[in-house]
Coordinates of C-alpha atoms in Angstrom, one line a residue:
X1 CA -21.6 -30.9 30.4
X2 CA -23.7 -33.5 28.6
X3 CA -22.2 -36.9 28.2
X4 CA -20.9 -38.0 24.8
X5 CA -23.0 -40.8 23.2
X6 CA -22.6 -42.5 19.8
X7 CA -24.8 -40.8 17.2
X8 CA -26.4 -44.2 16.5
X9 CA -27.7 -44.3 20.0
X10 CA -29.0 -40.7 19.7
X11 CA -30.7 -41.6 16.4
X12 CA -32.3 -44.7 17.9
X13 CA -33.6 -42.7 20.9
X14 CA -35.0 -40.0 18.6
X15 CA -36.8 -42.5 16.3
X16 CA -38.2 -44.4 19.3
X17 CA -39.6 -41.2 20.8
X18 CA -41.2 -40.2 17.5
X19 CA -42.6 -43.7 17.0
X20 CA -44.3 -43.4 20.4
X21 CA -45.3 -39.7 20.5
X22 CA -45.5 -38.7 16.8
X23 CA -43.7 -35.4 17.4
X24 CA -40.9 -33.6 19.2
X25 CA -41.8 -30.0 19.8
X26 CA -38.4 -28.8 21.0
X27 CA -35.1 -30.5 20.1
X28 CA -33.3 -28.7 22.9
X29 CA -35.5 -30.2 25.6
X30 CA -35.2 -33.6 23.9
X31 CA -31.4 -33.3 23.9
X32 CA -31.5 -32.5 27.6
X33 CA -33.7 -35.5 28.3
X34 CA -31.2 -37.8 26.5
X35 CA -28.3 -36.1 28.3
X36 CA -26.4 -35.2 25.1
X37 CA -25.3 -32.0 23.5
X38 CA -27.8 -30.4 21.2
X39 CA -25.2 -30.4 18.4
X40 CA -25.4 -34.3 18.4
X41 CA -29.2 -34.2 18.0
X42 CA -28.9 -31.6 15.3
X43 CA -26.5 -33.8 13.3
X44 CA -28.9 -36.7 13.5
X45 CA -31.9 -34.5 12.5
X46 CA -30.1 -33.3 9.4
X47 CA -29.2 -36.9 8.4
X48 CA -32.8 -38.2 8.9
X49 CA -34.3 -35.2 7.1
X50 CA -32.1 -35.9 4.1
X51 CA -33.7 -39.4 3.9
X52 CA -37.2 -38.0 4.5
X53 CA -37.5 -40.1 7.6
X54 CA -38.4 -37.0 9.7
X55 CA -39.6 -33.5 8.9
X56 CA -38.2 -30.6 10.8
X57 CA -39.1 -27.0 11.2
X58 CA -36.6 -24.3 12.4
X59 CA -37.3 -22.4 15.6
X60 CA -35.2 -19.3 15.9
X61 CA -34.9 -17.0 18.9
X62 CA -32.5 -14.3 20.0
X63 CA -31.4 -14.6 23.6
X64 CA -29.1 -12.8 26.0
X65 CA -26.1 -14.9 27.1
X66 CA -23.4 -14.2 29.6
X67 CA -19.9 -13.2 28.5
X68 CA -16.9 -15.0 29.9
X69 CA -16.3 -12.2 32.3
X70 CA -20.0 -12.4 33.5
X71 CA -19.7 -16.2 33.9
X72 CA -16.9 -15.6 36.4
X73 CA -18.9 -13.1 38.3
X74 CA -21.9 -15.5 38.4
X75 CA -19.6 -18.1 40.0
X76 CA -17.5 -16.0 42.3
X77 CA -19.5 -12.9 43.0
X78 CA -19.5 -9.4 41.5
X79 CA -16.3 -7.3 41.6
X80 CA -17.6 -5.0 44.3
X81 CA -18.7 -7.8 46.6
X82 CA -15.3 -9.6 46.1
X83 CA -13.6 -6.3 47.0
X84 CA -15.6 -5.7 50.2
X85 CA -15.1 -9.3 51.3
X86 CA -11.3 -9.0 50.9
X87 CA -11.1 -5.9 53.2
X88 CA -10.4 -6.9 56.9
X89 CA -11.9 -4.9 59.8
X90 CA -8.8 -2.8 60.1
X91 CA -8.8 -2.0 56.4
X92 CA -6.3 -2.8 53.7
X93 CA -4.0 -0.9 51.3
X94 CA -4.8 -0.5 47.7
X95 CA -1.7 -2.4 46.7
X96 CA -2.6 -5.4 48.9
X97 CA -6.1 -5.5 47.5
X98 CA -4.9 -5.3 43.9
X99 CA -2.5 -8.1 44.5
X100 CA -5.3 -10.2 46.0
X101 CA -8.0 -9.4 43.4
X102 CA -6.1 -8.9 40.2
X103 CA -8.1 -7.5 37.3
X104 CA -11.3 -7.3 39.4
X105 CA -9.7 -4.6 41.7
X106 CA -10.3 -1.5 39.5
X107 CA -13.9 -2.4 38.6
X108 CA -14.7 -3.4 42.2
X109 CA -13.3 -0.1 43.6
X110 CA -15.5 2.0 41.3
X111 CA -18.7 0.0 41.9
X112 CA -18.1 -0.3 45.7
X113 CA -17.4 3.5 46.0
X114 CA -20.5 4.3 44.0
X115 CA -22.6 2.1 46.4
X116 CA -20.8 3.8 49.4
X117 CA -19.6 0.4 50.6
X118 CA -16.0 1.6 51.2
X119 CA -14.2 4.7 52.4
X120 CA -10.7 5.9 53.1
X121 CA -8.8 6.8 56.2
X122 CA -8.5 10.5 56.8
X123 CA -5.2 11.7 55.6
X124 CA -4.3 8.3 54.0
X125 CA -6.1 7.7 50.7
X126 CA -4.2 4.5 50.3
X127 CA -6.0 2.7 53.1
X128 CA -9.4 1.3 52.1
X129 CA -12.0 0.8 54.9
X130 CA -15.2 -1.2 54.9
X131 CA -18.3 1.0 55.6
X132 CA -20.9 -1.9 55.6
X133 CA -20.9 -5.3 57.3
X134 CA -23.2 -7.2 54.8
X135 CA -23.6 -6.8 51.1
X136 CA -26.4 -8.0 48.9
X137 CA -24.9 -9.2 45.6
X138 CA -27.7 -8.2 43.2
X139 CA -25.4 -8.5 40.2
X140 CA -24.6 -12.1 40.9
X141 CA -28.3 -12.9 41.4
X142 CA -29.2 -11.3 38.1
X143 CA -26.5 -13.1 36.2
X144 CA -27.5 -16.5 37.7
X145 CA -31.2 -15.9 36.8
X146 CA -30.2 -15.0 33.2
X147 CA -27.9 -18.0 33.0
X148 CA -30.9 -20.2 34.0
X149 CA -33.1 -18.8 31.3
X150 CA -35.3 -16.6 33.4
X151 CA -36.8 -13.4 32.1
X152 CA -35.0 -10.3 33.2
X153 CA -36.3 -6.7 33.2
X154 CA -35.2 -4.5 30.3
X155 CA -33.6 -2.0 32.7
X156 CA -31.4 -4.7 34.2
X157 CA -30.4 -5.9 30.7
X158 CA -29.5 -2.4 29.7
X159 CA -27.3 -2.1 32.8
X160 CA -25.6 -5.5 32.0
X161 CA -25.1 -4.4 28.4
X162 CA -23.4 -1.2 29.6
X163 CA -21.0 -3.2 31.7
X164 CA -20.4 -5.5 28.7
X165 CA -21.6 -8.6 30.6
X166 CA -24.1 -9.9 28.2
X167 CA -24.3 -10.3 24.4
X168 CA -27.2 -11.3 22.1
X169 CA -26.9 -14.7 20.5
X170 CA -29.2 -16.3 17.9
X171 CA -30.3 -19.8 18.9
X172 CA -31.7 -22.3 16.4
X173 CA -33.5 -25.5 17.4
X174 CA -36.1 -27.7 15.7
X175 CA -39.6 -29.2 16.1
X176 CA -39.9 -32.7 14.5
X177 CA -42.6 -35.0 13.2
X178 CA -42.6 -38.2 11.2
X179 CA -41.6 -37.9 7.6
X180 CA -43.1 -39.8 4.6
X181 CA -40.4 -42.4 4.8
X182 CA -40.5 -42.8 8.6
X183 CA -39.2 -46.1 10.1
X184 CA -38.7 -46.9 13.8
X185 CA -35.3 -48.3 13.0
X186 CA -33.3 -47.0 10.0
X187 CA -31.5 -49.6 8.0
X188 CA -28.0 -48.7 7.0
X189 CA -27.5 -49.0 3.3
X190 CA -24.3 -50.3 1.9
X191 CA -22.1 -48.1 -0.3
X192 CA -19.5 -50.6 -1.5
X193 CA -19.1 -54.3 -2.1
X194 CA -16.1 -55.4 0.0
X195 CA -13.9 -58.5 -0.1
X196 CA -15.7 -59.7 3.0
X197 CA -19.1 -59.4 1.3
X198 CA -17.9 -61.5 -1.6
X199 CA -16.4 -64.2 0.6
X200 CA -19.5 -64.6 2.8
X201 CA -22.0 -64.2 -0.1
X202 CA -24.1 -61.7 1.9
X203 CA -23.8 -59.1 -0.9
X204 CA -26.9 -60.8 -2.4
X205 CA -29.0 -59.6 0.5
X206 CA -27.5 -56.1 0.9
X207 CA -29.5 -52.9 0.1
X208 CA -27.2 -50.4 -1.6
X209 CA -27.4 -46.6 -1.4
X210 CA -28.4 -45.0 -4.7
X211 CA -25.7 -43.2 -6.5
X212 CA -26.0 -39.5 -6.8
X213 CA -24.9 -38.8 -10.4
X214 CA -25.4 -35.1 -9.9
X215 CA -23.0 -34.8 -7.0
X216 CA -19.8 -32.7 -7.6
X217 CA -16.5 -34.5 -7.7
X218 CA -13.4 -33.8 -5.6
X219 CA -11.9 -30.4 -6.5
X220 CA -9.1 -30.8 -9.0
X221 CA -5.7 -29.7 -7.5
X222 CA -4.4 -26.9 -9.7
X223 CA -1.1 -25.1 -9.8
X224 CA -0.3 -22.2 -7.6
X225 CA 1.6 -19.0 -8.2
X226 CA 5.4 -19.4 -7.6
X227 CA 6.3 -17.3 -4.5
X228 CA 9.0 -15.3 -6.4
X229 CA 6.5 -14.5 -9.1
X230 CA 4.0 -13.2 -6.5
X231 CA 6.8 -11.0 -5.0
X232 CA 7.6 -9.7 -8.5
X233 CA 3.9 -8.9 -9.2
X234 CA 3.7 -7.0 -5.9
X235 CA 6.7 -4.9 -6.8
X236 CA 5.3 -4.3 -10.3
X237 CA 2.1 -3.0 -8.8
X238 CA 4.0 -0.7 -6.4
X239 CA 5.8 1.0 -9.3
X240 CA 2.6 1.3 -11.4
X241 CA 0.8 2.9 -8.5
X242 CA 3.6 5.4 -8.2
X243 CA 3.1 6.5 -11.8
X244 CA 5.8 4.5 -13.6
X245 CA 5.2 2.8 -17.0
X246 CA 6.5 -0.6 -17.7
X247 CA 8.9 -1.1 -20.7
X248 CA 7.8 -3.8 -23.2
X249 CA 10.0 -6.9 -22.7
X250 CA 8.2 -9.2 -25.2
X251 CA 10.9 -8.9 -28.0
X252 CA 13.0 -12.0 -27.2
X253 CA 14.8 -11.8 -30.6
X254 CA 17.1 -8.7 -30.8
X255 CA 19.8 -7.4 -33.0
X256 CA 23.4 -7.3 -32.0
X257 CA 23.2 -3.5 -32.4
X258 CA 20.7 -2.9 -29.6
X259 CA 22.0 -5.9 -27.5
X260 CA 25.7 -5.0 -27.6
X261 CA 26.7 -2.0 -29.8
X262 CA 24.3 0.6 -28.5
X263 CA 25.6 -0.4 -25.0
X264 CA 29.1 0.3 -26.3
X265 CA 30.3 -3.3 -25.9
X266 CA 33.1 -3.8 -28.4
X267 CA 32.5 -6.2 -31.3
X268 CA 35.5 -8.4 -30.3
X269 CA 34.2 -8.8 -26.7
X270 CA 34.1 -12.5 -25.6
X271 CA 30.4 -12.2 -24.6
X272 CA 29.6 -11.9 -28.3
X273 CA 31.2 -15.2 -29.1
X274 CA 28.9 -18.0 -30.4
X275 CA 29.7 -20.1 -27.3
X276 CA 28.1 -17.5 -25.1
X277 CA 25.3 -16.1 -27.2
X278 CA 22.6 -17.8 -29.3
X279 CA 22.6 -16.3 -32.8
X280 CA 19.7 -17.0 -35.2
X281 CA 20.1 -18.8 -38.6
X282 CA 16.8 -17.4 -40.0
X283 CA 16.4 -14.5 -40.1
X284 CA 20.1 -14.2 -39.5
X285 CA 20.3 -10.4 -39.8
X286 CA 18.1 -7.3 -39.6
X287 CA 18.0 -4.2 -41.7
X288 CA 15.7 -2.2 -39.4
X289 CA 18.3 0.0 -37.7
X290 CA 18.2 3.8 -37.4
X291 CA 21.0 4.9 -39.7
X292 CA 21.6 8.3 -38.0
X293 CA 22.0 6.7 -34.5
X294 CA 24.0 3.8 -35.9
X295 CA 26.6 6.3 -37.3
X296 CA 26.9 8.0 -33.9
X297 CA 27.4 4.7 -32.1
X298 CA 30.0 3.6 -34.8
X299 CA 31.9 6.9 -34.3
X300 CA 32.1 6.4 -30.5
X301 CA 33.3 2.8 -30.9
X302 CA 36.0 3.8 -33.4
X303 CA 37.1 7.3 -32.3
X304 CA 35.4 8.0 -29.1
X305 CA 33.3 11.1 -28.0
X306 CA 31.6 12.6 -25.1
X307 CA 34.7 12.2 -23.0
X308 CA 35.5 8.7 -24.3
X309 CA 38.6 7.7 -26.3
X310 CA 36.7 4.8 -28.0
X311 CA 38.1 1.4 -28.7
X312 CA 40.2 2.4 -31.8
X313 CA 39.1 -0.5 -34.1
X314 CA 37.2 -0.8 -37.4
X315 CA 33.6 -1.1 -36.4
X316 CA 31.5 -3.4 -38.8
X317 CA 27.8 -3.0 -39.5
X318 CA 27.6 -6.6 -40.5
X319 CA 28.3 -7.6 -36.9
X320 CA 25.7 -5.1 -35.6
X321 CA 23.0 -6.5 -37.9
X322 CA 23.2 -10.1 -36.6
X323 CA 20.1 -11.4 -34.9
X324 CA 20.3 -13.2 -31.5
X325 CA 18.2 -14.3 -28.6
X326 CA 18.2 -11.2 -26.3
X327 CA 20.9 -11.8 -23.6
X328 CA 19.6 -9.2 -21.1
X329 CA 16.8 -6.7 -20.6
X330 CA 19.2 -3.8 -20.7
X331 CA 18.8 -4.1 -24.5
X332 CA 15.1 -3.0 -23.9
X333 CA 16.4 0.1 -22.2
X334 CA 18.6 1.1 -25.1
X335 CA 15.6 0.9 -27.5
X336 CA 13.3 2.8 -25.1
X337 CA 15.8 5.6 -24.5
X338 CA 16.3 6.1 -28.2
X339 CA 12.5 6.0 -28.8
X340 CA 11.9 8.6 -26.0
X341 CA 14.6 10.8 -27.5
X342 CA 12.8 10.8 -30.8
X343 CA 9.4 11.6 -29.2
X344 CA 11.0 14.4 -27.1
X345 CA 9.4 13.0 -23.9
X346 CA 9.5 15.0 -20.6
X347 CA 12.2 14.0 -18.2
X348 CA 9.5 13.5 -15.5
X349 CA 8.3 10.3 -17.3
X350 CA 9.5 7.3 -15.4
X351 CA 9.9 3.7 -16.6
X352 CA 10.9 0.3 -15.2
X353 CA 11.6 -3.2 -16.5
X354 CA 10.0 -6.2 -14.9
X355 CA 12.6 -8.9 -14.9

């Protein structure tokens, strides 16, 4: 692995080379000559290009590279050779070989059997015997050649692809030459006036980097959805996708009739007290109540019906007409059920309320 050097040293080396040779045809070879990763050279190139100190041209090439599995075979040998090497002269059981070789065992068995490098004792298929003394590890040789950048025959590549030992990778490197603002040593421009600059007075001699007034500012941190609201929206969508319709819940001012009476809550119930419910001063009452349905509700409150005995009190319309801030969404259900009854909706229609 290439040694890590400060980018300033990489930059100095690159500028010195260009100053002496006018161009660098291959940034990969240059990185190798410095003993640094190509990524470090690439970072320096991008920075110098932005200042027009160098000009770069991309060089793109697709190459075959070894997979992690193949790198292991290049280092230790192919599975079939590892298998044969693990078999002693007297042979070995499949269990012993699998324990010794691990994941390589199954692949090695198939390849070694195909090459006729192994056999089995007659009457004992569990005992694996060597049929050859020496093996030529062509696979390992091919992988090492490919790893070293040598050209490999297409037939060999196809075989390695079939065994999933190589993958195609796009490589990008650069050719470089001097730019219009080329200098052998780049001067670092100051970006801020510090306390030390003011104390020493050297701010007078500093060269400052130009401000980029077209640069985008930092993204503004904005609000995010509250987790429970996200869950509610997900549930809403599930019901809608199942064919349900959502009841309108945007009427926050409701009459006592729909909020209490239509739900058969008696008018003397403590929940209707001014300490528990917010009643409106203006408009204090409503006159938009269905008279026919109001009479039916009144009858059930006073005398009962439909199996109920009622509450046995004098039901007052004035109480039912009082406006209030809706205390629950069940009031929406009462309105919707009445509306559906008037429209003679099919029973198959389904509705839900999003709380």
